[in-house]
CSV table of N, CA and C and ligand atoms in Angstrom, one decimal:
chain,number,residue,atom,x,y,z
Z,1,MET,N,-112.4,-162.9,-46.6
Z,1,MET,CA,-112.4,-161.6,-46.5
Z,1,MET,C,-113.3,-160.7,-46.9
Z,2,LYS,N,-114.2,-161.2,-48.0
Z,2,LYS,CA,-115.2,-160.5,-48.4
Z,2,LYS,C,-116.7,-160.9,-47.7
Z,3,LYS,N,-116.6,-161.8,-46.6
Z,3,LYS,CA,-117.6,-162.6,-46.2
Z,3,LYS,C,-118.7,-161.4,-45.6
Z,4,THR,N,-118.4,-160.3,-45.0
Z,4,THR,CA,-119.2,-159.4,-44.5
Z,4,THR,C,-120.1,-159.0,-45.5
Z,5,VAL,N,-119.5,-158.5,-46.6
Z,5,VAL,CA,-120.2,-158.1,-47.8
Z,5,VAL,C,-121.1,-158.9,-48.2
Z,6,PHE,N,-120.6,-160.1,-48.2
Z,6,PHE,CA,-121.5,-161.3,-48.9
Z,6,PHE,C,-122.7,-161.5,-48.1
Z,7,TYR,N,-122.4,-161.6,-46.9
Z,7,TYR,CA,-123.7,-161.9,-45.9
Z,7,TYR,C,-124.6,-160.7,-46.0
Z,8,SER,N,-124.1,-159.7,-45.6
Z,8,SER,CA,-125.1,-158.4,-45.7
Z,8,SER,C,-125.8,-158.4,-47.1
Z,9,ALA,N,-125.1,-158.5,-48.2
Z,9,ALA,CA,-125.9,-158.4,-49.5
Z,9,ALA,C,-126.9,-159.5,-49.5
Z,10,LEU,N,-126.4,-160.7,-48.9
Z,10,LEU,CA,-127.5,-161.8,-49.1
Z,10,LEU,C,-128.8,-161.4,-48.1
Z,11,MET,N,-128.6,-160.7,-47.1
Z,11,MET,CA,-129.6,-160.5,-46.3
Z,11,MET,C,-130.4,-159.5,-47.0
Z,12,PHE,N,-129.5,-158.8,-47.7
Z,12,PHE,CA,-130.5,-157.5,-48.6
Z,12,PHE,C,-131.6,-158.3,-49.5
Z,13,VAL,N,-131.0,-159.1,-50.2
Z,13,VAL,CA,-131.6,-159.9,-51.3
Z,13,VAL,C,-133.0,-160.7,-50.5
Z,14,LEU,N,-132.7,-161.2,-49.4
Z,14,LEU,CA,-133.8,-162.2,-48.7
Z,14,LEU,C,-134.9,-161.2,-48.3
Z,15,ALA,N,-134.5,-159.9,-47.7
Z,15,ALA,CA,-135.3,-159.0,-47.4
Z,15,ALA,C,-136.0,-158.4,-48.4
Z,16,GLY,N,-135.3,-158.2,-49.6
Z,16,GLY,CA,-136.0,-157.9,-50.6
Z,16,GLY,C,-137.1,-158.8,-51.2
Z,17,CYS,N,-137.0,-160.1,-51.0
Z,17,CYS,CA,-138.0,-161.2,-51.3
Z,17,CYS,C,-139.2,-160.9,-50.3
Z,18,ALA,N,-138.8,-160.9,-49.0
Z,18,ALA,CA,-140.0,-160.9,-48.3
Z,18,ALA,C,-140.8,-159.7,-48.1
Z,19,SER,N,-140.2,-158.6,-48.3
Z,19,SER,CA,-141.0,-157.3,-48.2
Z,19,SER,C,-140.6,-156.3,-49.4
Z,20,THR,N,-140.8,-155.1,-49.4
Z,20,THR,CA,-140.5,-154.3,-50.4
Z,20,THR,C,-139.1,-153.9,-50.3
Z,21,GLY,N,-138.1,-154.4,-50.7
Z,21,GLY,CA,-136.8,-154.1,-50.5
Z,21,GLY,C,-136.4,-152.8,-51.5
Z,22,ALA,N,-137.0,-151.8,-51.5
Z,22,ALA,CA,-136.8,-150.8,-52.3
Z,22,ALA,C,-135.0,-150.3,-52.4
Z,23,PRO,N,-134.3,-150.5,-53.5
Z,23,PRO,CA,-133.1,-150.2,-53.4
Z,23,PRO,C,-133.2,-148.4,-53.4
Z,24,ALA,N,-132.1,-148.0,-52.9
Z,24,ALA,CA,-132.1,-146.4,-52.8
Z,24,ALA,C,-132.0,-145.9,-54.3
Z,25,GLY,N,-132.9,-145.1,-54.5
Z,25,GLY,CA,-132.9,-144.2,-55.8
Z,25,GLY,C,-132.9,-144.8,-57.0
Z,26,GLY,N,-133.9,-145.5,-57.3
Z,26,GLY,CA,-134.1,-146.0,-58.8
Z,26,GLY,C,-135.4,-146.6,-59.1
Z,27,ALA,N,-135.6,-146.8,-60.1
Z,27,ALA,CA,-136.9,-147.2,-60.5
Z,27,ALA,C,-137.1,-148.6,-59.8
Z,28,ALA,N,-137.6,-148.7,-58.7
Z,28,ALA,CA,-137.4,-149.8,-57.9
Z,28,ALA,C,-138.6,-150.8,-58.2
Z,29,PRO,N,-138.3,-151.9,-58.5
Z,29,PRO,CA,-139.4,-153.0,-58.4
Z,29,PRO,C,-139.6,-153.2,-57.0
Z,30,THR,N,-140.9,-153.7,-56.6
Z,30,THR,CA,-141.1,-153.8,-55.2
Z,30,THR,C,-140.6,-155.2,-54.8
Z,31,SER,N,-140.6,-156.1,-55.6
Z,31,SER,CA,-140.0,-157.5,-55.3
Z,31,SER,C,-139.3,-158.3,-56.3
Z,32,ASP,N,-138.2,-159.1,-55.7
Z,32,ASP,CA,-137.6,-159.7,-56.7
Z,32,ASP,C,-138.3,-160.8,-57.5
Z,33,LEU,N,-139.4,-161.3,-56.9
Z,33,LEU,CA,-140.0,-162.5,-57.4
Z,33,LEU,C,-140.9,-162.0,-58.5
Z,34,ALA,N,-141.6,-160.7,-58.3
Z,34,ALA,CA,-142.8,-160.4,-59.3
Z,34,ALA,C,-142.3,-159.0,-59.8
Z,35,ALA,N,-141.5,-158.9,-60.6
Z,35,ALA,CA,-141.0,-157.4,-61.0
Z,35,ALA,C,-141.1,-157.3,-62.6
Z,36,PRO,N,-142.3,-157.3,-63.3
Z,36,PRO,CA,-142.0,-157.3,-64.7
Z,36,PRO,C,-141.6,-156.1,-65.2
Z,37,GLU,N,-141.5,-155.0,-64.4
Z,37,GLU,CA,-140.9,-153.7,-64.7
Z,37,GLU,C,-139.5,-153.7,-64.9
Z,38,ALA,N,-138.8,-154.7,-64.1
Z,38,ALA,CA,-137.4,-155.0,-64.1
Z,38,ALA,C,-136.8,-155.2,-65.4
Z,39,SER,N,-137.7,-155.6,-66.4
Z,39,SER,CA,-137.3,-156.1,-67.6
Z,39,SER,C,-136.9,-155.0,-68.4
Z,40,SER,N,-137.6,-153.9,-68.3
Z,40,SER,CA,-137.2,-152.6,-69.1
Z,40,SER,C,-135.9,-151.9,-68.7
Z,41,ALA,N,-135.8,-151.9,-67.3
Z,41,ALA,CA,-134.6,-151.3,-66.8
Z,41,ALA,C,-133.3,-152.2,-66.9
Z,42,SER,N,-132.3,-151.8,-67.0
Z,42,SER,CA,-131.3,-152.5,-67.2
Z,42,SER,C,-130.2,-152.4,-65.9
Z,43,ALA,N,-130.6,-151.8,-64.9
Z,43,ALA,CA,-129.8,-151.9,-63.6
Z,43,ALA,C,-130.4,-152.9,-62.9
Z,44,PHE,N,-129.9,-154.1,-63.1
Z,44,PHE,CA,-130.2,-155.5,-62.2
Z,44,PHE,C,-129.2,-156.1,-61.5
Z,45,TYR,N,-128.2,-155.4,-61.3
Z,45,TYR,CA,-127.1,-156.1,-60.4
Z,45,TYR,C,-126.4,-154.9,-59.6
Z,46,THR,N,-125.7,-155.3,-58.6
Z,46,THR,CA,-124.9,-154.3,-57.9
Z,46,THR,C,-123.5,-154.3,-58.2
Z,47,SER,N,-122.7,-153.3,-58.1
Z,47,SER,CA,-121.2,-153.4,-58.3
Z,47,SER,C,-120.6,-154.0,-57.2
Z,48,GLN,N,-121.1,-154.3,-56.0
Z,48,GLN,CA,-120.4,-155.3,-55.1
Z,48,GLN,C,-120.8,-156.7,-55.6
Z,49,GLN,N,-122.0,-156.9,-56.1
Z,49,GLN,CA,-121.9,-158.3,-56.6
Z,49,GLN,C,-121.2,-158.6,-57.8
Z,50,ALA,N,-120.7,-157.6,-58.8
Z,50,ALA,CA,-119.9,-157.9,-59.8
Z,50,ALA,C,-118.5,-158.1,-59.3
Z,51,SER,N,-118.1,-157.4,-58.3
Z,51,SER,CA,-116.8,-157.6,-57.9
Z,51,SER,C,-116.6,-159.0,-57.1
Z,52,ARG,N,-117.7,-159.3,-56.6
Z,52,ARG,CA,-117.6,-160.9,-56.0
Z,52,ARG,C,-117.4,-161.6,-57.3
Z,53,GLY,N,-118.3,-161.3,-58.2
Z,53,GLY,CA,-118.3,-162.3,-59.3
Z,53,GLY,C,-117.0,-162.4,-60.1
Z,54,ASP,N,-116.3,-161.2,-60.1
Z,54,ASP,CA,-114.8,-161.2,-60.5
Z,54,ASP,C,-114.0,-162.2,-60.0
Z,55,GLY,N,-114.0,-162.2,-58.7
Z,55,GLY,CA,-113.2,-163.2,-57.7
Z,55,GLY,C,-113.5,-164.5,-58.0
Z,56,LEU,N,-115.0,-164.8,-58.2
Z,56,LEU,CA,-115.4,-166.2,-58.5
Z,56,LEU,C,-115.2,-166.7,-59.7
Z,57,PHE,N,-115.2,-165.7,-60.7
Z,57,PHE,CA,-114.6,-166.0,-62.0
Z,57,PHE,C,-113.1,-166.4,-62.1
Z,58,ARG,N,-112.4,-165.8,-61.3
Z,58,ARG,CA,-111.0,-166.2,-61.3
Z,58,ARG,C,-110.8,-167.4,-60.7
Z,59,ASP,N,-111.5,-167.8,-59.7
Z,59,ASP,CA,-111.5,-168.9,-58.8
Z,59,ASP,C,-112.0,-170.3,-59.8
Z,60,ASN,N,-112.9,-170.1,-60.5
Z,60,ASN,CA,-113.6,-171.2,-61.2
Z,60,ASN,C,-113.6,-171.2,-62.6
Z,61,CYS,N,-113.3,-170.2,-63.3
Z,61,CYS,CA,-113.5,-170.2,-64.8
Z,61,CYS,C,-112.1,-169.9,-65.6
Z,62,VAL,N,-111.3,-169.3,-65.0
Z,62,VAL,CA,-110.0,-168.8,-65.8
Z,62,VAL,C,-109.0,-170.0,-66.4
Z,63,SER,N,-109.3,-171.2,-65.5
Z,63,SER,CA,-108.4,-172.2,-66.2
Z,63,SER,C,-108.7,-172.6,-67.5
Z,64,CYS,N,-110.1,-172.3,-67.9
Z,64,CYS,CA,-110.5,-172.4,-69.4
Z,64,CYS,C,-110.9,-171.3,-70.1
Z,65,HIS,N,-111.2,-170.0,-69.5
Z,65,HIS,CA,-111.5,-168.9,-70.2
Z,65,HIS,C,-110.7,-167.6,-69.7
Z,66,SER,N,-110.8,-166.6,-70.6
Z,66,SER,CA,-110.3,-165.3,-70.0
Z,66,SER,C,-111.5,-164.5,-70.1
Z,67,SER,N,-111.5,-163.4,-69.4
Z,67,SER,CA,-113.0,-162.7,-69.3
Z,67,SER,C,-113.1,-161.8,-70.4
Z,68,SER,N,-112.0,-161.6,-71.2
Z,68,SER,CA,-112.3,-160.9,-72.4
Z,68,SER,C,-113.1,-161.8,-73.4
Z,69,GLU,N,-113.3,-163.0,-73.2
Z,69,GLU,CA,-114.2,-163.9,-74.2
Z,69,GLU,C,-115.5,-163.4,-74.0
Z,70,PHE,N,-115.9,-162.7,-72.9
Z,70,PHE,CA,-117.3,-162.7,-72.4
Z,70,PHE,C,-117.6,-161.1,-72.4
Z,71,MET,N,-116.9,-160.2,-73.3
Z,71,MET,CA,-117.1,-158.9,-73.4
Z,71,MET,C,-117.1,-158.5,-74.8
Z,72,GLY,N,-117.9,-157.1,-74.8
Z,72,GLY,CA,-117.7,-156.6,-76.2
Z,72,GLY,C,-118.6,-157.3,-77.1
Z,73,ALA,N,-118.2,-157.1,-78.5
Z,73,ALA,CA,-118.8,-157.7,-79.5
Z,73,ALA,C,-119.0,-159.0,-79.5
Z,74,SER,N,-118.3,-160.0,-79.2
Z,74,SER,CA,-118.4,-161.4,-79.1
Z,74,SER,C,-119.6,-161.8,-78.1
Z,75,PHE,N,-119.5,-161.0,-76.9
Z,75,PHE,CA,-120.6,-161.3,-76.0
Z,75,PHE,C,-122.2,-160.7,-76.5
Z,76,GLU,N,-122.0,-159.7,-77.3
Z,76,GLU,CA,-123.2,-159.0,-77.8
Z,76,GLU,C,-123.9,-160.1,-78.9
Z,77,ARG,N,-122.8,-160.4,-79.7
Z,77,ARG,CA,-123.4,-161.3,-80.9
Z,77,ARG,C,-124.0,-162.3,-80.3
Z,78,ARG,N,-123.3,-163.1,-79.4
Z,78,ARG,CA,-124.1,-164.4,-78.7
Z,78,ARG,C,-125.4,-164.0,-77.8
Z,79,TRP,N,-125.3,-163.1,-77.3
Z,79,TRP,CA,-126.4,-162.8,-76.2
Z,79,TRP,C,-127.5,-161.7,-76.5
Z,80,ARG,N,-127.3,-161.1,-77.7
Z,80,ARG,CA,-128.2,-160.0,-78.0
Z,80,ARG,C,-129.7,-160.7,-78.2
Z,81,ASN,N,-130.6,-159.9,-77.9
Z,81,ASN,CA,-131.9,-160.4,-77.8
Z,81,ASN,C,-132.2,-161.6,-76.8
Z,82,ARG,N,-131.4,-161.8,-75.9
Z,82,ARG,CA,-131.6,-162.9,-75.0
Z,82,ARG,C,-131.8,-162.3,-73.7
Z,83,ALA,N,-132.1,-163.2,-72.7
Z,83,ALA,CA,-132.3,-162.6,-71.3
Z,83,ALA,C,-131.2,-162.9,-70.6
Z,84,VAL,N,-131.0,-162.3,-69.6
Z,84,VAL,CA,-130.0,-162.5,-68.5
Z,84,VAL,C,-130.0,-163.9,-68.0
Z,85,GLY,N,-131.4,-164.4,-67.9
Z,85,GLY,CA,-131.8,-165.7,-67.6
Z,85,GLY,C,-131.0,-166.9,-68.6
Z,86,ASP,N,-130.9,-166.4,-69.8
Z,86,ASP,CA,-130.3,-167.4,-70.7
Z,86,ASP,C,-128.8,-167.6,-70.5
Z,87,ILE,N,-127.9,-166.4,-70.2
Z,87,ILE,CA,-126.8,-166.8,-69.8
Z,87,ILE,C,-126.6,-167.6,-68.5
Z,88,TYR,N,-127.3,-167.2,-67.4
Z,88,TYR,CA,-127.5,-167.7,-66.1
Z,88,TYR,C,-127.8,-169.4,-66.4
Z,89,GLU,N,-128.7,-169.5,-67.2
Z,89,GLU,CA,-129.2,-171.2,-67.5
Z,89,GLU,C,-128.1,-172.0,-68.0
Z,90,PHE,N,-127.4,-171.3,-69.1
Z,90,PHE,CA,-126.4,-172.0,-69.5
Z,90,PHE,C,-125.3,-172.3,-68.7
Z,91,VAL,N,-124.8,-171.3,-67.8
Z,91,VAL,CA,-123.7,-171.5,-67.0
Z,91,VAL,C,-124.1,-172.3,-65.9
Z,92,LEU,N,-125.2,-172.1,-65.3
Z,92,LEU,CA,-125.8,-173.0,-64.3
Z,92,LEU,C,-125.7,-174.5,-64.6
Z,93,TYR,N,-126.1,-174.6,-65.9
Z,93,TYR,CA,-126.4,-176.1,-66.1
Z,93,TYR,C,-124.8,-176.8,-66.9
Z,94,ALA,N,-124.1,-175.9,-67.6
Z,94,ALA,CA,-123.1,-176.6,-68.3
Z,94,ALA,C,-121.9,-176.0,-67.9
Z,95,MET,N,-121.7,-175.1,-67.1
Z,95,MET,CA,-120.2,-174.8,-66.5
Z,95,MET,C,-120.0,-175.0,-65.0
Z,96,PRO,N,-118.9,-175.0,-64.5
Z,96,PRO,CA,-117.6,-175.2,-65.3
Z,96,PRO,C,-117.7,-176.6,-66.1
Z,97,ASP,N,-116.9,-176.6,-67.2
Z,97,ASP,CA,-117.3,-177.7,-68.2
Z,97,ASP,C,-116.9,-179.1,-67.5
Z,98,ASP,N,-116.0,-179.0,-66.6
Z,98,ASP,CA,-115.5,-180.2,-65.8
Z,98,ASP,C,-116.3,-180.5,-64.7
Z,99,ASN,N,-117.3,-179.7,-64.4
Z,99,ASN,CA,-118.0,-179.9,-63.0
Z,99,ASN,C,-119.4,-179.1,-63.2
Z,100,PRO,N,-120.2,-179.4,-64.2
Z,100,PRO,CA,-121.6,-178.8,-64.6
Z,100,PRO,C,-122.5,-178.6,-63.5
Z,101,GLY,N,-122.9,-177.5,-63.0
Z,101,GLY,CA,-123.8,-177.0,-62.1
Z,101,GLY,C,-123.1,-177.4,-60.8
Z,102,GLY,N,-121.8,-177.4,-60.6
Z,102,GLY,CA,-121.3,-177.8,-59.4
Z,102,GLY,C,-121.2,-176.7,-58.3
Z,103,LEU,N,-121.4,-175.5,-58.7
Z,103,LEU,CA,-121.1,-174.5,-57.7
Z,103,LEU,C,-122.5,-173.9,-57.2
Z,104,PRO,N,-122.3,-173.2,-56.3
Z,104,PRO,CA,-123.9,-172.6,-55.6
Z,104,PRO,C,-124.4,-171.6,-56.5
Z,105,GLU,N,-125.6,-171.7,-56.8
Z,105,GLU,CA,-126.4,-170.6,-57.6
Z,105,GLU,C,-126.1,-169.2,-57.3
Z,106,GLN,N,-125.6,-168.9,-56.1
Z,106,GLN,CA,-125.3,-167.5,-55.8
Z,106,GLN,C,-124.0,-167.2,-56.6
Z,107,THR,N,-123.2,-168.4,-56.9
Z,107,THR,CA,-121.9,-168.1,-57.4
Z,107,THR,C,-122.0,-167.7,-58.9
Z,108,TYR,N,-123.1,-168.5,-59.5
Z,108,TYR,CA,-123.2,-168.2,-60.9
Z,108,TYR,C,-124.1,-166.8,-61.1
Z,109,ALA,N,-124.9,-166.5,-60.2
Z,109,ALA,CA,-125.7,-165.2,-60.2
Z,109,ALA,C,-124.5,-164.0,-60.2
Z,110,ASP,N,-123.6,-164.0,-59.3
Z,110,ASP,CA,-122.5,-163.3,-59.2
Z,110,ASP,C,-121.6,-163.1,-60.3
Z,111,ILE,N,-121.3,-164.2,-60.9
Z,111,ILE,CA,-120.6,-164.2,-62.0
Z,111,ILE,C,-121.3,-163.7,-63.4
Z,112,VAL,N,-122.6,-163.7,-63.4
Z,112,VAL,CA,-123.4,-163.3,-64.4
Z,112,VAL,C,-123.3,-161.7,-64.3
Z,113,ALA,N,-123.3,-161.3,-62.8
Z,113,ALA,CA,-123.3,-159.8,-62.7
Z,113,ALA,C,-122.1,-159.3,-63.2
Z,114,TYR,N,-120.8,-160.0,-62.9
Z,114,TYR,CA,-119.6,-159.5,-63.4
Z,114,TYR,C,-119.9,-159.5,-65.0
Z,115,MET,N,-120.1,-160.3,-65.6
Z,115,MET,CA,-120.3,-160.3,-67.1
Z,115,MET,C,-121.1,-159.0,-67.5
Z,116,LEU,N,-122.2,-158.9,-66.7
Z,116,LEU,CA,-123.0,-157.5,-67.2
Z,116,LEU,C,-122.2,-156.3,-66.9
Z,117,GLN,N,-121.3,-156.3,-66.0
Z,117,GLN,CA,-120.5,-155.2,-65.5
Z,117,GLN,C,-119.5,-154.8,-66.7
Z,118,MET,N,-118.7,-156.0,-67.1
Z,118,MET,CA,-118.0,-156.1,-68.2
Z,118,MET,C,-118.4,-155.5,-69.4
Z,119,ASN,N,-119.7,-155.6,-69.6
Z,119,ASN,CA,-120.3,-155.3,-70.9
Z,119,ASN,C,-121.1,-153.7,-70.7
Z,120,ASP,N,-120.8,-153.1,-69.7
Z,120,ASP,CA,-121.2,-151.6,-69.5
Z,120,ASP,C,-122.7,-151.6,-69.1
Z,121,PHE,N,-123.4,-152.6,-68.7
Z,121,PHE,CA,-124.7,-152.6,-68.1
Z,121,PHE,C,-124.5,-151.8,-66.8
Z,122,PRO,N,-125.5,-150.8,-66.6
Z,122,PRO,CA,-125.3,-150.0,-65.4
Z,122,PRO,C,-125.7,-150.9,-64.2
Z,123,ALA,N,-124.9,-150.7,-63.2
Z,123,ALA,CA,-125.2,-151.3,-61.8
Z,123,ALA,C,-126.3,-150.4,-61.1
Z,124,GLY,N,-127.0,-151.3,-60.2
Z,124,GLY,CA,-128.2,-150.5,-59.6
Z,124,GLY,C,-128.2,-150.8,-58.1
Z,125,GLY,N,-129.1,-150.7,-57.5
Z,125,GLY,CA,-129.3,-150.9,-56.1
Z,125,GLY,C,-129.9,-152.3,-55.7
Z,126,SER,N,-130.3,-153.2,-56.6
Z,126,SER,CA,-130.6,-154.4,-55.9
Z,126,SER,C,-129.6,-155.6,-56.8
Z,127,GLU,N,-129.5,-156.7,-56.2
Z,127,GLU,CA,-128.6,-157.8,-56.6
Z,127,GLU,C,-129.4,-158.6,-57.8
Z,128,LEU,N,-128.6,-159.1,-58.6
Z,128,LEU,CA,-129.2,-160.1,-59.6
Z,128,LEU,C,-129.5,-161.4,-58.7
Z,129,PRO,N,-130.8,-161.7,-58.9
Z,129,PRO,CA,-131.5,-163.0,-58.0
Z,129,PRO,C,-131.0,-164.1,-58.4
Z,130,THR,N,-131.1,-165.1,-57.9
Z,130,THR,CA,-130.8,-166.6,-58.4
Z,130,THR,C,-132.0,-167.4,-58.9
Z,131,SER,N,-133.1,-166.5,-59.0
Z,131,SER,CA,-134.2,-167.2,-59.6
Z,131,SER,C,-134.2,-167.3,-61.1
Z,132,LEU,N,-134.1,-168.4,-61.8
Z,132,LEU,CA,-134.1,-168.3,-63.2
Z,132,LEU,C,-135.4,-167.8,-63.9
Z,133,GLU,N,-136.6,-167.9,-63.1
Z,133,GLU,CA,-137.9,-167.4,-63.7
Z,133,GLU,C,-137.7,-165.7,-63.8
Z,134,THR,N,-137.1,-165.2,-62.6
Z,134,THR,CA,-137.1,-163.8,-62.7
Z,134,THR,C,-136.0,-163.3,-63.7
Z,135,LEU,N,-134.9,-164.1,-63.8
Z,135,LEU,CA,-133.8,-163.6,-64.9
Z,135,LEU,C,-134.4,-163.7,-66.0
Z,136,MET,N,-135.1,-164.5,-66.4
Z,136,MET,CA,-135.7,-164.7,-67.8
Z,136,MET,C,-136.5,-163.7,-68.1
Z,137,GLN,N,-137.0,-162.7,-67.3
Z,137,GLN,CA,-137.7,-161.5,-67.6
Z,137,GLN,C,-136.8,-160.3,-67.9
Z,138,MET,N,-135.6,-160.4,-67.5
Z,138,MET,CA,-134.5,-159.4,-67.7
Z,138,MET,C,-134.0,-159.5,-69.2
Z,139,LYS,N,-134.5,-158.8,-70.1
Z,139,LYS,CA,-133.8,-158.6,-71.4
Z,139,LYS,C,-132.7,-157.7,-71.5
Z,140,MET,N,-131.6,-158.1,-72.3
Z,140,MET,CA,-130.3,-157.3,-72.4
Z,140,MET,C,-130.5,-156.5,-73.6
Z,141,PHE,N,-129.9,-155.5,-73.7
Z,141,PHE,CA,-129.5,-154.7,-75.1
Z,141,PHE,C,-131.1,-154.3,-75.5
Z,142,ALA,N,-131.9,-153.9,-74.5
Z,142,ALA,CA,-133.5,-153.7,-74.6
Z,142,ALA,C,-133.4,-152.4,-75.5
Z,143,ASP,N,-132.4,-151.4,-75.2
Z,143,ASP,CA,-132.4,-150.2,-75.8
Z,143,ASP,C,-131.5,-149.9,-77.2
Z,144,GLY,N,-132.0,-150.2,-78.3
Z,144,GLY,CA,-131.3,-149.9,-79.4
Z,144,GLY,C,-130.4,-151.1,-79.7
Z,145,GLY,N,-130.2,-152.4,-79.1
Z,145,GLY,CA,-129.3,-153.2,-79.4
Z,145,GLY,C,-129.9,-154.1,-80.2
Z,146,ASP,N,-131.3,-153.9,-80.8
Z,146,ASP,CA,-131.7,-155.0,-81.7
Z,146,ASP,C,-131.6,-154.7,-83.2
Z,147,ARG,N,-130.7,-153.6,-83.7
Z,147,ARG,CA,-130.6,-153.4,-85.2
Z,147,ARG,C,-129.6,-154.1,-85.8
U,1,HEC,C1,-112.7,-177.2,-67.6
U,1,HEC,C2,-113.0,-176.0,-68.7
U,1,HEC,C3,-113.9,-175.1,-68.4
U,1,HEC,C4,-114.3,-174.3,-67.2
U,1,HEC,C5,-113.6,-174.6,-65.8
U,1,HEC,C6,-115.2,-173.4,-67.6
U,1,HEC,N1,-115.8,-173.8,-68.9
U,1,HEC,FE1,-117.1,-172.4,-69.9
U,1,HEC,N2,-116.9,-173.3,-71.5
U,1,HEC,C7,-115.8,-174.5,-71.7
U,1,HEC,C8,-116.2,-174.9,-73.0
U,1,HEC,C9,-115.4,-176.0,-73.8
U,1,HEC,C10,-117.1,-174.0,-73.7
U,1,HEC,C11,-117.7,-174.3,-75.0
U,1,HEC,C12,-118.5,-175.5,-75.1
U,1,HEC,C13,-120.0,-175.0,-75.1
U,1,HEC,O1,-120.3,-173.9,-75.6
U,1,HEC,O2,-121.0,-175.8,-74.5
U,1,HEC,C14,-117.6,-173.2,-72.7
U,1,HEC,C15,-118.7,-172.3,-72.9
U,1,HEC,C16,-118.8,-171.3,-72.0
U,1,HEC,C17,-119.8,-170.4,-72.4
U,1,HEC,C18,-120.6,-170.1,-73.7
U,1,HEC,C19,-119.6,-169.6,-74.6
U,1,HEC,C20,-119.5,-167.9,-74.9
U,1,HEC,O3,-118.7,-167.5,-75.4
U,1,HEC,O4,-120.5,-167.3,-74.2
U,1,HEC,C21,-120.1,-169.5,-71.2
U,1,HEC,C22,-120.8,-168.2,-71.1
U,1,HEC,C23,-119.0,-170.1,-70.1
U,1,HEC,N3,-118.5,-171.1,-71.0
U,1,HEC,C24,-118.8,-169.7,-69.1
U,1,HEC,C25,-118.0,-170.3,-67.9
U,1,HEC,C26,-118.1,-169.7,-66.6
U,1,HEC,C27,-118.9,-168.6,-66.1
U,1,HEC,C28,-117.2,-170.6,-65.9
U,1,HEC,C29,-116.9,-170.7,-64.3
U,1,HEC,C30,-118.1,-170.9,-63.4
U,1,HEC,C31,-116.9,-171.6,-66.9
U,1,HEC,N4,-117.3,-171.4,-68.1
U,1,HEC,C32,-115.9,-172.6,-66.6
U,1,HEC,C33,-115.1,-174.9,-70.7
U,1,HEC,C34,-115.0,-174.6,-69.4
């Protein structure tokens, strides 16, 4: 049902890698692959991606987790001063616990976008990429979360 959204979003990401896929109205990095400025902005996923992630979380994670585990103080305690890539790396290699790494990379990225949305990180004009290297440059709680 969400296929159209999925494929057009994917094409947007691919276009963004190949050229300057500048998202509408933002402090837009020029490319997903080399965007050090992205680390200071916290708008690094789209709300479409987060709602895809919501569905994928239900499909793949709720047998063992509830989404409330990954929001609020407990999320912040665990991931403060870490990068988005740290969460991505963890779920990519360790989750689902009964099938580690068994899902497409895009699924993990979408679920991480969902987690960011649950924690009130603002959505922006470009999707969270699946490149671990890029995600490692995206720090969370950059503004005042480190007290
Ligand atoms: C078969 C059960 C199972 C499934 C399915 C599963 N997990 Fe987990 N998950 C666990 C267990 C057990 C732990 C704690 C062990 C650990 O930390 O290594 C855990 C820990 C985690 C953590 C770190 C703990 C925290 O509070 O941040 C994250 C993040 C996570 N899971 C995400 C996911 C995501 C995303 C999915 C779906 C793609 C998923 N899990 C599917 C069993 C599961």
